[in-house]
């Protein structure tokens, strides 16, 4: 699955600085554009500006948790892919609203594969519509 | 016993003058004097009172003394009544008197000498009194005997009831003498140990049961002798060779001639407690694991990402790049370990339809590049979709593990064969899905075979937590399935196949997916030889 990252902008949400920064850096190394947000609220504001193709969000955050953000995104922008990434082992029940739920322990390869897969499936969808 | 009751004396004479004179003569005796003028009156009195002696005039009109005496002798009540005849001494009379052999009989001749009469009457009165005393003593004794007999009867009844209760008791109740010979063995003992009463009476108790004392037999005996009782747990063997643990209580029987032993089977209870403790440990471990997992996973991701960025960084010289590589490799191992041990994913809430064939394809898809790179050819034979109800993530874990092992066994390349089919013979009640994963790798050492599914057992030197197969087996067992393997040498090396059987049933009984730490127990292993496929 070759990843076509050209012109794709990912919104990376995480309250913790280092993890968020590192995730941004590796995604950029993979060729994606990355915008970051430190909270669900900030993420929603940034989304409204447009230009984002995928939301990648941490689950455990103070205030709005990842699944809440996912639900809000999906209810306002149903065509927006959302991937939940987490350090917890228990998949929260609302994770079903996201397109994928992946573990932080999966490593960069898992992240890249998942992002590519989700983008590809959405691209296929828009083609058939 | 001094009897102060006055005796009754009956005086029978038709002549009132004579009666009066007898009264006067006998008055000093201080007894009860009763007069009768005719035989009929005499009989009447006799029926009313109990007389010590009857004084009878032989010559009476109508019924004379002898006739009256005859009448008395015929009546059972008066057969023994003492009679003194008053008679003129006629030869015929004397003969007659001597004829009365039964009862006390005497005579006194007229004219009556007062002292003589008094003496004779006194004798009979005394005799009567003594007899009465004896009778009273006798009936008293008889009464006491009857009471005692009744008491014995009652206590016997009680003992019988108690013996019945002993039979009802589910505990084993046994009595043995001081040498250990069994004297009593209740039905509780029969059902606990399997030995019938008639088989063990007279045999030595601890030999029959092969008792193991925790501190040794001697110390138990010593404690018993000192305090009179002993309790503790014992390990014994039943008739059919089963080991049981009993809670035992011993006590000396009153008198110290025998030892009573009451044993309760606590084998099941101990097993349950043990299992509960183990479960609690597992649960505690699970909770700790969950906490550690979360705390580790976050920084782990960051470090992994950092190394990823360092990979092939232009500013690194060869040496630095080498160090970065080493770091990344070790970190990869840490991630692998946490994934296996701590990173157990929770699944969807309900079981869904899972096609095993599709699952295998997904796994192959993930590893396609690596398989090509490693010179491994993949042979797929899906005769069936292998659809079951289950949890996809954990099932994927199982086959990831098995395929991963197969690939790792072929570092120089080889053939990976995946089969999905319904095994023969087909069972109408329950259909099975059989998934077989075979590799042409180095094979499984028979020595390792028996440990393969144990936790922390691994043959991989650098990677491997040793938990993969153990976890996989746990998951498979939860579906009511089984896993087995065989490894056999062939011309070109070895062929090793792992075969998973999963019932194709509707798993309504599975409420949630497997826990992170499944219980391990022994499985059947086929090592070597074909199994008729």
XYZ file of C-alpha atoms in Angstrom:
662
model
C 0.000 0.000 0.000
C 1.986 2.991 -1.182
C 1.065 6.039 0.791
C 0.118 9.039 -1.263
C 0.689 11.893 1.095
C 0.864 14.714 -1.426
C -1.326 17.610 -0.514
C -2.843 15.846 2.474
C -3.190 17.789 5.680
C -3.639 15.959 8.956
C -4.933 17.541 12.166
C -3.004 16.014 15.051
C -4.672 16.446 18.451
C -2.953 15.638 21.763
C -2.752 17.545 25.056
C 0.826 16.361 25.751
C 3.513 18.360 23.935
C 6.233 15.815 23.273
C 3.998 13.058 21.926
C 2.137 15.542 19.775
C 5.322 17.070 18.402
C 6.924 13.718 17.670
C 3.830 12.431 15.948
C 3.786 15.551 13.810
C 7.453 15.114 12.912
C 7.152 11.518 11.797
C 4.035 12.249 9.754
C 5.882 15.099 8.091
C 8.774 12.779 7.367
C 6.215 10.593 5.651
C 5.235 13.563 3.490
C 2.058 14.810 5.156
C 1.272 18.340 6.181
C 0.436 18.495 9.838
C -1.517 21.001 11.922
C -1.673 20.485 15.673
C -4.188 21.198 18.444
C -3.807 20.733 22.164
C -7.476 20.145 22.916
C -10.751 19.038 21.384
C -12.091 22.562 21.434
C -9.057 23.930 19.582
C -9.348 21.078 17.098
C -12.949 21.984 16.290
C -11.997 25.607 15.747
C -9.168 24.628 13.389
C -11.445 22.240 11.504
C -13.875 25.043 10.791
C -11.138 26.875 8.904
C -11.102 24.017 6.422
C -8.247 22.456 4.503
C -7.985 19.376 6.717
C -8.242 15.892 5.247
C -7.957 13.686 8.360
C -8.194 14.047 12.130
C -5.777 12.039 14.271
C -6.629 12.405 17.930
C -5.439 11.107 21.285
C -8.117 9.585 23.509
C -7.253 10.649 27.044
C -7.266 14.411 27.223
C -8.487 16.753 29.950
C -11.808 18.335 29.033
C -13.053 16.742 25.825
C -11.843 13.173 25.342
C -11.055 11.745 21.910
C -14.322 9.900 21.481
C -16.331 13.023 22.271
C -14.371 14.965 19.694
C -14.930 12.151 17.212
C -18.681 12.278 17.696
C -18.764 16.028 17.291
C -16.655 15.908 14.137
C -18.736 13.162 12.604
C -21.987 14.896 13.375
C -20.884 18.171 11.740
C -18.599 16.814 9.027
C -19.645 13.265 8.202
C -17.115 13.004 5.360
C -14.167 13.690 7.672
C -12.029 10.655 8.534
C -11.122 10.339 12.227
C -8.501 8.046 13.727
C -8.217 7.539 17.466
C -4.777 6.786 18.822
C -4.308 5.782 22.424
C -2.084 4.367 25.110
C -4.983 2.685 26.859
C -5.612 -0.962 26.228
C -9.326 -0.840 26.667
C -11.198 0.317 23.611
C -13.834 2.730 24.846
C -17.351 1.890 23.697
C -17.735 5.077 21.653
C -14.627 4.278 19.639
C -17.002 2.814 17.105
C -17.678 6.302 15.840
C -14.095 6.688 14.666
C -12.825 5.095 11.484
C -10.031 3.342 13.341
C -8.736 2.905 16.857
C -5.016 2.212 17.016
C -2.565 1.729 19.823
C 0.410 3.970 20.408
C 2.467 0.836 20.866
C 1.836 -0.088 17.252
C 4.728 2.069 16.137
C 5.065 4.488 13.220
C 4.454 1.800 10.596
C 1.032 1.010 12.023
C 0.190 4.694 12.081
C 1.245 5.232 8.465
C -0.555 2.121 7.238
C -3.736 3.092 9.034
C -3.688 6.680 7.776
C -3.044 5.489 4.228
C -5.802 2.870 4.401
C -8.370 5.279 5.751
C -7.528 7.950 3.215
C -7.647 5.394 0.411
C -11.057 4.147 1.509
C -12.443 7.663 1.627
C -10.934 8.432 -1.769
C -12.570 5.320 -3.195
C -15.868 6.396 -1.665
C -15.819 9.840 -3.195
C -14.945 8.332 -6.547
C -17.994 6.133 -6.581
C -20.328 8.905 -5.404
C -38.216 -52.682 109.362
C -40.438 -52.350 112.412
C -44.069 -52.607 111.521
C -46.227 -50.663 113.946
C -49.430 -51.529 112.149
C -51.835 -53.493 114.292
C -52.625 -56.919 113.001
C -56.188 -58.129 112.637
C -57.233 -61.178 114.584
C -60.545 -62.870 113.798
C -62.298 -64.801 116.546
C -65.090 -67.105 115.467
C -67.330 -68.729 118.043
C -71.053 -69.152 118.248
C -71.030 -68.468 121.968
C -70.731 -64.768 122.789
C -69.443 -65.535 126.285
C -66.478 -67.417 124.825
C -65.783 -64.619 122.336
C -65.682 -62.165 125.209
C -63.283 -64.278 127.170
C -60.958 -64.617 124.145
C -61.161 -60.859 123.772
C -60.079 -60.353 127.330
C -57.262 -62.885 127.037
C -55.895 -61.407 123.805
C -56.364 -57.715 124.643
C -52.818 -57.331 126.065
C -51.377 -58.203 122.678
C -52.535 -54.790 121.500
C -53.820 -56.018 118.155
C -57.146 -55.587 116.408
C -59.663 -58.059 117.652
C -62.686 -58.800 115.482
C -65.504 -61.079 116.485
C -67.744 -63.315 114.368
C -70.487 -65.571 115.702
C -71.050 -67.634 112.604
C -69.044 -68.973 109.729
C -70.959 -66.651 107.456
C -70.056 -63.607 109.558
C -66.477 -64.817 109.632
C -66.397 -65.009 105.825
C -67.860 -61.595 105.590
C -65.130 -60.207 107.855
C -62.458 -62.099 106.033
C -63.483 -60.457 102.819
C -63.296 -57.038 104.395
C -59.958 -57.235 106.216
C -56.637 -58.852 106.056
C -56.204 -61.172 109.096
C -53.027 -62.347 110.720
C -54.764 -65.263 112.379
C -58.254 -66.735 112.640
C -59.320 -68.263 115.889
C -61.937 -70.904 115.177
C -64.245 -72.863 117.433
C -64.486 -76.319 116.039
C -67.938 -77.030 117.354
C -70.338 -74.549 115.865
C -73.866 -75.191 114.701
C -74.505 -74.981 110.952
C -70.963 -74.652 109.554
C -68.356 -75.818 112.026
C -64.725 -74.772 112.266
C -63.447 -77.492 109.960
C -65.934 -76.747 107.275
C -65.027 -73.065 107.471
C -61.365 -73.945 107.260
C -62.082 -76.056 104.181
C -63.837 -73.127 102.588
C -60.889 -70.903 103.342
C -58.433 -73.403 101.969
C -60.261 -73.429 98.700
C -60.132 -69.696 98.338
C -56.795 -68.622 96.950
C -56.727 -65.479 98.997
C -57.124 -67.333 102.291
C -55.168 -70.428 101.538
C -52.286 -69.355 103.693
C -54.273 -67.704 106.454
C -53.164 -68.902 109.874
C -55.855 -70.761 111.772
C -55.981 -71.777 115.391
C -58.671 -74.311 116.144
C -60.227 -74.268 119.527
C -61.347 -77.769 120.322
C -61.967 -80.280 122.928
C -59.320 -82.851 122.382
C -61.129 -85.567 120.444
C -59.092 -88.040 118.611
C -61.012 -87.526 115.438
C -60.457 -83.801 115.745
C -56.724 -84.192 116.172
C -56.516 -86.298 113.091
C -58.446 -83.781 111.203
C -56.190 -80.961 112.328
C -53.117 -82.823 111.332
C -54.704 -83.194 107.927
C -54.276 -79.518 107.266
C -50.856 -79.374 105.814
C -51.179 -76.135 103.940
C -50.938 -72.907 105.879
C -50.182 -72.312 109.490
C -52.443 -74.378 111.631
C -52.490 -75.033 115.283
C -54.924 -75.929 117.927
C -55.706 -75.154 121.504
C -57.752 -77.316 123.691
C -60.510 -76.363 126.025
C -60.442 -75.192 128.692
C -58.267 -72.479 127.166
C -55.204 -71.476 129.123
C -54.881 -67.735 128.562
C -51.043 -67.580 128.375
C -51.001 -70.437 125.912
C -53.598 -68.819 123.721
C -51.773 -65.506 123.843
C -48.493 -67.192 122.991
C -49.912 -69.119 120.060
C -51.709 -66.101 118.656
C -48.616 -63.972 119.050
C -46.552 -66.431 117.116
C -48.924 -66.321 114.210
C -49.216 -62.572 114.371
C -45.441 -62.241 114.217
C -45.335 -64.665 111.355
C -47.938 -62.658 109.547
C -46.106 -59.422 110.209
C -42.827 -60.808 108.914
C -44.546 -62.134 105.844
C -46.059 -58.753 105.181
C -42.674 -57.097 105.460
C -41.164 -59.563 103.088
C -43.974 -58.996 100.663
C -43.485 -55.282 100.850
C -39.752 -55.561 100.339
C -40.372 -57.849 97.435
C -42.785 -55.573 95.671
C -40.490 -52.672 96.347
C -37.642 -54.572 94.797
C -39.781 -55.581 91.881
C -40.772 -51.980 91.367
C -37.164 -50.893 91.393
C -36.199 -53.566 88.937
C -38.994 -52.454 86.662
C -37.840 -48.833 86.851
C -34.276 -49.759 86.110
C -35.338 -51.916 83.209
C -37.342 -49.029 81.828
C -34.334 -46.713 82.152
C -32.123 -49.186 80.362
C -34.713 -49.569 77.656
C -34.817 -45.803 77.208
C -31.071 -45.370 77.064
C -30.834 -48.238 74.622
C -33.429 -46.503 72.484
C -31.445 -43.291 72.716
C -28.254 -45.059 71.720
C -30.026 -46.568 68.773
C -31.269 -43.136 67.753
C -27.789 -41.727 68.100
C -26.329 -44.551 66.084
C -28.886 -43.733 63.409
C -27.846 -40.114 63.570
C -24.236 -41.166 63.160
C -25.316 -42.923 60.054
C -26.980 -39.781 58.802
C -23.864 -37.705 59.379
C -21.981 -37.101 56.167
C -18.736 -36.969 58.055
C -16.703 -40.100 58.377
C -16.989 -41.225 61.976
C -14.632 -43.960 63.027
C -13.528 -45.555 66.250
C -10.257 -47.409 66.641
C -8.559 -49.021 69.559
C -5.210 -47.897 70.926
C -3.396 -50.144 68.463
C -5.201 -48.496 65.567
C -7.576 -51.350 64.791
C -10.897 -50.151 63.400
C -13.885 -50.885 65.615
C -16.546 -48.595 64.234
C -17.049 -47.273 60.712
C -20.141 -45.252 59.880
C -21.813 -44.879 56.506
C -20.180 -41.471 56.109
C -16.821 -43.252 56.229
C -18.088 -45.776 53.691
C -18.984 -43.082 51.201
C -15.924 -40.922 51.822
C -13.355 -43.692 51.574
C -15.192 -46.270 49.491
C -14.486 -49.071 51.948
C -17.494 -50.958 53.307
C -17.806 -51.540 57.020
C -17.287 -55.286 56.723
C -14.127 -54.743 54.703
C -12.341 -52.580 57.262
C -13.454 -53.671 60.747
C -10.507 -55.242 62.437
C -7.945 -53.674 60.129
C -5.459 -50.939 61.068
C -6.973 -47.544 60.262
C -3.986 -45.619 59.026
C -2.794 -48.470 56.861
C -6.153 -48.773 55.145
C -6.265 -45.047 54.468
C -2.517 -44.521 53.943
C -2.766 -41.443 56.093
C -0.134 -38.757 55.775
C 0.210 -36.687 58.912
C 1.511 -33.154 58.395
C 3.954 -33.327 61.289
C 4.349 -37.075 61.314
C 2.279 -39.741 63.044
C 4.242 -39.702 66.316
C 3.789 -36.025 67.001
C 0.060 -36.276 66.368
C -0.203 -39.244 68.726
C 1.814 -37.403 71.354
C -0.459 -34.345 71.117
C -3.500 -36.590 71.327
C -2.210 -38.389 74.389
C -1.309 -35.158 76.117
C -4.464 -33.137 75.601
C -6.983 -35.846 74.810
C -7.905 -34.326 71.447
C -6.190 -33.456 68.177
C -7.291 -31.660 65.100
C -5.682 -30.917 61.813
C -5.767 -31.685 58.108
C -4.717 -35.089 56.831
C -4.022 -36.428 53.380
C -5.456 -39.886 52.780
C -6.065 -42.247 49.875
C -9.510 -43.617 49.060
C -10.227 -47.145 47.955
C -9.972 -46.166 44.276
C -6.606 -44.480 44.772
C -7.874 -40.916 44.910
C -6.096 -38.511 47.214
C -8.343 -36.589 49.566
C -7.661 -33.950 52.169
C -9.768 -34.203 55.314
C -10.283 -31.962 58.312
C -9.771 -34.402 61.148
C -10.774 -34.312 64.763
C -9.601 -37.045 67.109
C -10.591 -37.588 70.698
C -10.099 -40.240 73.279
C -13.295 -42.052 74.185
C -14.197 -41.722 77.860
C -12.055 -44.261 79.616
C -9.229 -43.923 77.141
C -9.690 -47.347 75.614
C -10.383 -46.175 72.127
C -10.001 -43.167 69.856
C -12.870 -41.481 68.070
C -12.068 -39.871 64.770
C -14.346 -37.573 62.760
C -13.174 -36.580 59.286
C -14.679 -34.115 56.853
C -13.670 -34.133 53.181
C -12.302 -30.702 52.364
C -10.590 -31.580 49.087
C -13.094 -29.725 46.936
C -13.150 -26.789 49.301
C -9.366 -26.450 49.194
C -9.368 -26.668 45.414
C -11.993 -23.961 45.217
C -10.059 -21.722 47.622
C -6.921 -22.299 45.655
C -8.620 -21.461 42.386
C -10.129 -18.360 43.932
C -6.752 -17.213 45.187
C -5.271 -17.793 41.762
C -8.077 -15.870 40.131
C -7.614 -13.006 42.510
C -3.940 -12.977 41.734
C -4.666 -12.960 38.029
C -7.197 -10.180 38.487
C -4.743 -8.143 40.534
C -2.053 -8.714 37.957
C -4.457 -7.679 35.264
C -5.227 -4.448 37.052
C -1.565 -3.665 37.595
C -0.825 -4.558 34.016
C -3.478 -2.154 32.844
C -1.983 0.677 34.828
C 1.585 -0.045 33.786
C 0.518 -0.432 30.193
C -0.992 2.977 30.016
C 1.897 4.650 31.765
C 4.434 2.967 29.556
C 2.652 3.224 26.259
C 2.738 6.974 26.022
C 6.468 7.562 26.469
C 7.116 4.379 24.506
C 5.397 5.884 21.499
C 7.386 9.079 21.797
C 10.714 7.283 22.006
C 9.806 5.041 19.101
C 8.920 8.073 17.052
C 12.197 9.731 18.032
C 14.199 6.779 16.795
C 12.160 6.754 13.656
C 13.184 10.322 13.028
C 16.814 9.460 13.679
C 16.669 6.687 11.140
C 18.696 7.653 8.104
C 19.132 11.211 9.401
C 21.686 12.890 7.162
C 23.674 14.446 10.009
C 24.479 11.084 11.540
C 27.731 9.444 10.653
C 27.937 5.709 10.308
C 28.786 5.132 13.922
C 25.950 7.306 15.222
C 23.521 5.687 12.813
C 24.629 2.317 14.142
C 23.923 3.387 17.696
C 20.553 4.704 16.699
C 19.786 1.392 15.025
C 20.702 -0.559 18.155
C 18.483 1.664 20.224
C 15.625 1.267 17.809
C 15.965 -2.514 17.818
C 15.879 -2.801 21.566
C 12.983 -0.420 21.713
C 11.185 -2.552 19.185
C 11.605 -5.450 21.564
C 10.141 -3.425 24.422
C 7.164 -2.547 22.283
C 6.732 -6.186 21.330
C 6.807 -7.248 24.958
C 4.343 -4.647 26.102
C 2.057 -5.472 23.209
C 2.091 -9.130 24.145
C 1.851 -8.816 27.863
C 0.202 -5.518 28.565
C -1.305 -4.476 25.310
C -4.352 -6.681 25.202
C -7.022 -5.012 23.225
C -10.573 -4.971 24.390
C -12.994 -5.788 21.682
C -16.434 -5.101 20.452
C -19.113 -5.735 23.010
C -20.843 -8.636 21.260
C -19.463 -11.483 19.180
C -19.807 -10.969 15.456
C -19.568 -13.171 12.453
C -15.927 -13.708 11.630
C -14.662 -15.398 8.520
C -11.419 -17.113 9.424
C -10.398 -17.269 5.790
C -10.734 -13.488 5.500
C -8.847 -13.054 8.768
C -5.957 -15.098 7.434
C -5.961 -13.072 4.237
C -5.774 -9.836 6.231
C -2.768 -11.140 8.120
C -1.078 -12.256 4.932
C -1.782 -8.853 3.394
C 0.016 -7.180 6.293
C 3.010 -9.402 5.924
C 3.092 -9.780 2.181
C 6.192 -7.723 1.592
C 8.053 -9.377 4.394
C 7.136 -12.835 3.188
C 8.391 -12.062 -0.310
C 11.568 -10.619 1.119
C 12.179 -13.692 3.198
C 11.681 -16.154 0.368
C 8.606 -17.739 1.777
C 6.024 -19.099 -0.636
C 2.459 -19.052 0.542
C 0.033 -21.827 -0.313
C -3.616 -21.169 0.495
C -6.333 -23.801 0.413
C -9.570 -22.407 1.692
C -12.183 -25.089 1.201
C -14.447 -23.212 3.533
C -14.882 -19.619 4.604
C -14.647 -20.915 8.149
C -17.283 -18.587 9.549
C -17.750 -18.527 13.290
C -19.245 -16.184 15.842
C -16.520 -14.496 17.780
C -14.367 -11.525 18.511
C -12.218 -10.608 15.520
C -9.288 -8.955 17.283
C -8.497 -11.829 19.596
C -8.951 -14.383 16.834
C -6.628 -12.359 14.661
C -4.136 -12.392 17.523
C -4.174 -16.179 17.571
C -3.446 -16.569 13.880
C -0.968 -13.719 13.854
C 0.877 -15.616 16.532
C 0.782 -18.936 14.696
C 1.719 -17.490 11.325
C 4.398 -15.401 13.000
C 5.893 -18.500 14.573
C 5.776 -20.342 11.262
C 7.568 -17.525 9.466
C 10.176 -17.226 12.183
C 10.883 -20.918 11.880
C 11.945 -20.387 8.271
C 14.729 -17.770 8.329
C 16.208 -19.230 5.148
C 12.843 -19.288 3.421
C 10.411 -22.105 2.861
C 6.733 -22.818 2.353
C 3.863 -21.556 4.437
C 0.683 -23.514 3.924
C -2.707 -22.314 5.188
C -5.715 -24.608 5.073
C -9.237 -23.888 6.165
C -11.704 -26.753 5.991
C -14.377 -28.753 7.735
C -12.808 -31.884 9.166
C -14.079 -35.410 8.574
C -16.162 -37.030 9.867
C -18.807 -34.364 9.660
C -20.779 -34.073 12.849
C -24.437 -33.244 12.411
C -24.832 -31.680 15.809
C -21.832 -29.457 15.622
C -19.807 -28.367 12.673
C -16.170 -27.587 13.151
C -13.776 -25.324 11.380
C -10.255 -26.604 11.054
C -7.427 -24.211 10.374
C -4.035 -25.624 9.714
C -0.821 -23.625 9.487
C 2.215 -25.506 8.270
C 5.778 -24.491 7.802
C 8.877 -26.163 6.439
C 11.131 -24.775 9.105
C 13.425 -26.313 11.638
C 10.766 -28.384 13.343
C 9.970 -28.741 17.042
C 12.335 -30.586 19.337
C 10.450 -33.395 21.141
C 11.960 -32.090 24.372
C 10.291 -28.733 23.797
C 7.042 -30.227 22.647
C 5.630 -30.752 26.100
C 6.367 -27.201 27.193
C 5.233 -25.435 24.100
C 1.996 -24.046 25.488
C 3.426 -23.108 28.853
C 3.747 -19.448 29.711
C 7.228 -17.973 29.388
C 8.488 -20.899 27.346
C 10.263 -19.773 24.194
C 12.724 -21.241 21.764
C 13.453 -17.903 20.132
C 16.648 -16.517 21.535
C 16.291 -12.848 20.717
C 12.631 -12.183 20.543
C 9.611 -13.829 21.937
C 8.023 -13.425 25.329
C 7.052 -17.065 25.516
C 3.467 -16.037 26.023
C 2.113 -16.114 22.472
C 1.105 -19.773 22.325
C -0.146 -19.753 25.881
C -2.383 -16.777 25.211
C -3.513 -18.252 21.892
C -4.409 -21.522 23.523
C -6.381 -19.704 26.157
C -8.365 -17.855 23.532
C -9.045 -21.031 21.532
C -10.189 -22.889 24.611
C -12.582 -20.118 25.422
C -14.324 -20.879 22.112
C -14.538 -24.501 23.138
C -11.897 -25.332 20.567
C -8.576 -27.074 20.656
C -5.108 -26.698 19.308
C -2.525 -29.320 18.553
C 0.594 -29.644 16.526
C 2.825 -32.182 14.916
C 6.323 -31.900 13.697
C 7.953 -34.535 11.569
C 11.143 -34.913 9.647
C 10.898 -35.161 5.889
C 13.446 -35.540 3.136
C 14.128 -31.809 2.875
C 14.010 -31.013 6.587
C 10.914 -30.780 8.740
C 7.246 -30.071 8.380
C 5.531 -28.540 11.357
C 1.780 -28.062 11.424
C -0.367 -26.356 13.995
C -4.008 -27.256 13.791
C -6.776 -25.221 15.372
C -10.272 -26.618 15.723
C -13.059 -24.184 16.375
C -16.649 -25.228 16.842
C -18.910 -23.459 14.433
C -21.527 -22.936 17.082
C -23.497 -19.901 17.950
C -21.527 -18.538 20.882
C -24.271 -17.074 22.944
C -22.410 -18.237 25.996
C -19.390 -16.083 25.331
C -20.075 -12.797 27.034
C -16.747 -11.160 26.647
C -13.427 -11.865 25.010
C -10.579 -13.565 26.810
C -8.807 -11.877 29.674
C -5.169 -10.915 29.288
C -4.011 -13.823 31.391
C -5.906 -16.995 30.559
C -5.670 -20.025 32.808
C -3.239 -22.593 31.516
C -3.768 -26.321 31.678
C -2.208 -29.305 29.876
C -3.187 -30.150 26.306
C -2.791 -33.203 24.152
C 0.146 -33.047 21.838
C 0.829 -35.146 18.807
C 4.488 -35.132 18.030
C 5.685 -37.125 15.103
C 3.703 -39.352 12.794
C 0.779 -38.720 10.510
C -2.687 -38.347 11.857
C -4.554 -39.678 8.903
C -5.221 -36.606 6.821
